[in-house]
Amino acid sequence: MKTIGNILWFVLAGFWLALGWAFAGVVCCITIVGIPFGIQAFKLAGFSLWPFGRTVVATDEDSTVLETVFNVIWLLLFGWGLFLASMTTAVLLCLTIIGIPFAVQSFKIGVLALWPFGRTVVAD
């Protein structure tokens, strides 16, 4: 079931989402200051390609001050809008029974987009 979900996701939304995230990552990596944000955008691009069978977990490490600062900056500049877009998409997908599994994936992407530093994507 994961394979079918991933194929449908890739064809309908995943390719374009990943392309957008990869472009954002390249733009962020133009400056040295933006490289940490670019890495997070690449993480979101990879997760957007094949979200079924994968989940977002917090890393085992203790949260550092720099990580928290980067998360706050990300939240203020990008995270809130990306999270709201993902939640809106998830709500719209929940209007049909067929869309519910895709809504769950949209929610997972939204959580990662809200607070990406200190989180990693792992297989279920």
Coordinates of C-alpha atoms in Angstrom, one line a residue, residues 6-68:
N6 CA 4.0 7.0 -2.9
I7 CA 3.5 6.6 -6.6
L8 CA 0.2 8.5 -6.5
W9 CA 1.7 11.2 -4.3
F10 CA 4.7 11.5 -6.5
V11 CA 2.6 11.9 -9.7
L12 CA 0.0 14.3 -8.2
A13 CA 2.0 16.4 -5.9
G14 CA 5.3 15.1 -4.7
F15 CA 7.4 15.9 -7.8
W16 CA 6.3 19.6 -7.8
L17 CA 6.7 19.9 -4.0
A18 CA 10.2 18.4 -4.1
L19 CA 11.2 20.6 -7.0
G20 CA 10.0 23.7 -5.1
W21 CA 11.8 22.7 -2.0
A22 CA 15.0 21.9 -3.9
F23 CA 14.9 25.3 -5.6
A24 CA 14.4 27.0 -2.2
G25 CA 17.4 25.0 -0.9
V26 CA 19.6 26.1 -3.7
V27 CA 18.5 29.8 -3.2
C28 CA 19.2 29.5 0.5
C29 CA 22.6 28.0 0.0
I30 CA 23.8 31.0 -2.1
T31 CA 24.9 32.7 1.1
I32 CA 26.9 31.2 3.9
V33 CA 24.3 32.3 6.4
G34 CA 21.5 30.5 4.5
I35 CA 23.2 27.1 4.3
P36 CA 21.6 25.7 7.4
F37 CA 18.2 26.7 6.0
G38 CA 19.0 25.3 2.6
I39 CA 19.8 21.9 4.2
Q40 CA 16.4 21.9 5.9
A41 CA 14.8 22.7 2.6
F42 CA 16.6 19.7 1.0
K43 CA 15.3 17.6 3.9
L44 CA 11.8 18.7 3.1
A45 CA 12.4 18.0 -0.6
G46 CA 13.4 14.4 0.1
F47 CA 10.5 13.8 2.4
S48 CA 8.0 15.4 -0.1
L49 CA 9.0 12.8 -2.7
W50 CA 8.2 9.7 -0.8
P51 CA 6.3 10.4 2.4
F52 CA 4.4 7.1 2.8
G53 CA 6.3 4.7 5.1
R54 CA 8.4 7.4 6.6
T55 CA 7.8 9.6 9.7
V56 CA 9.4 12.6 11.3
V57 CA 11.0 12.2 14.7
A58 CA 13.1 14.4 17.0
T59 CA 16.8 13.6 17.1
D60 CA 18.2 11.9 20.2
E61 CA 20.5 14.8 20.8
D62 CA 19.7 17.5 23.3
S63 CA 18.4 20.7 21.7
T64 CA 21.1 23.3 21.4
V65 CA 20.6 27.0 21.7
L66 CA 21.7 27.6 18.1
E67 CA 19.2 25.0 16.9
T68 CA 16.4 26.7 18.8

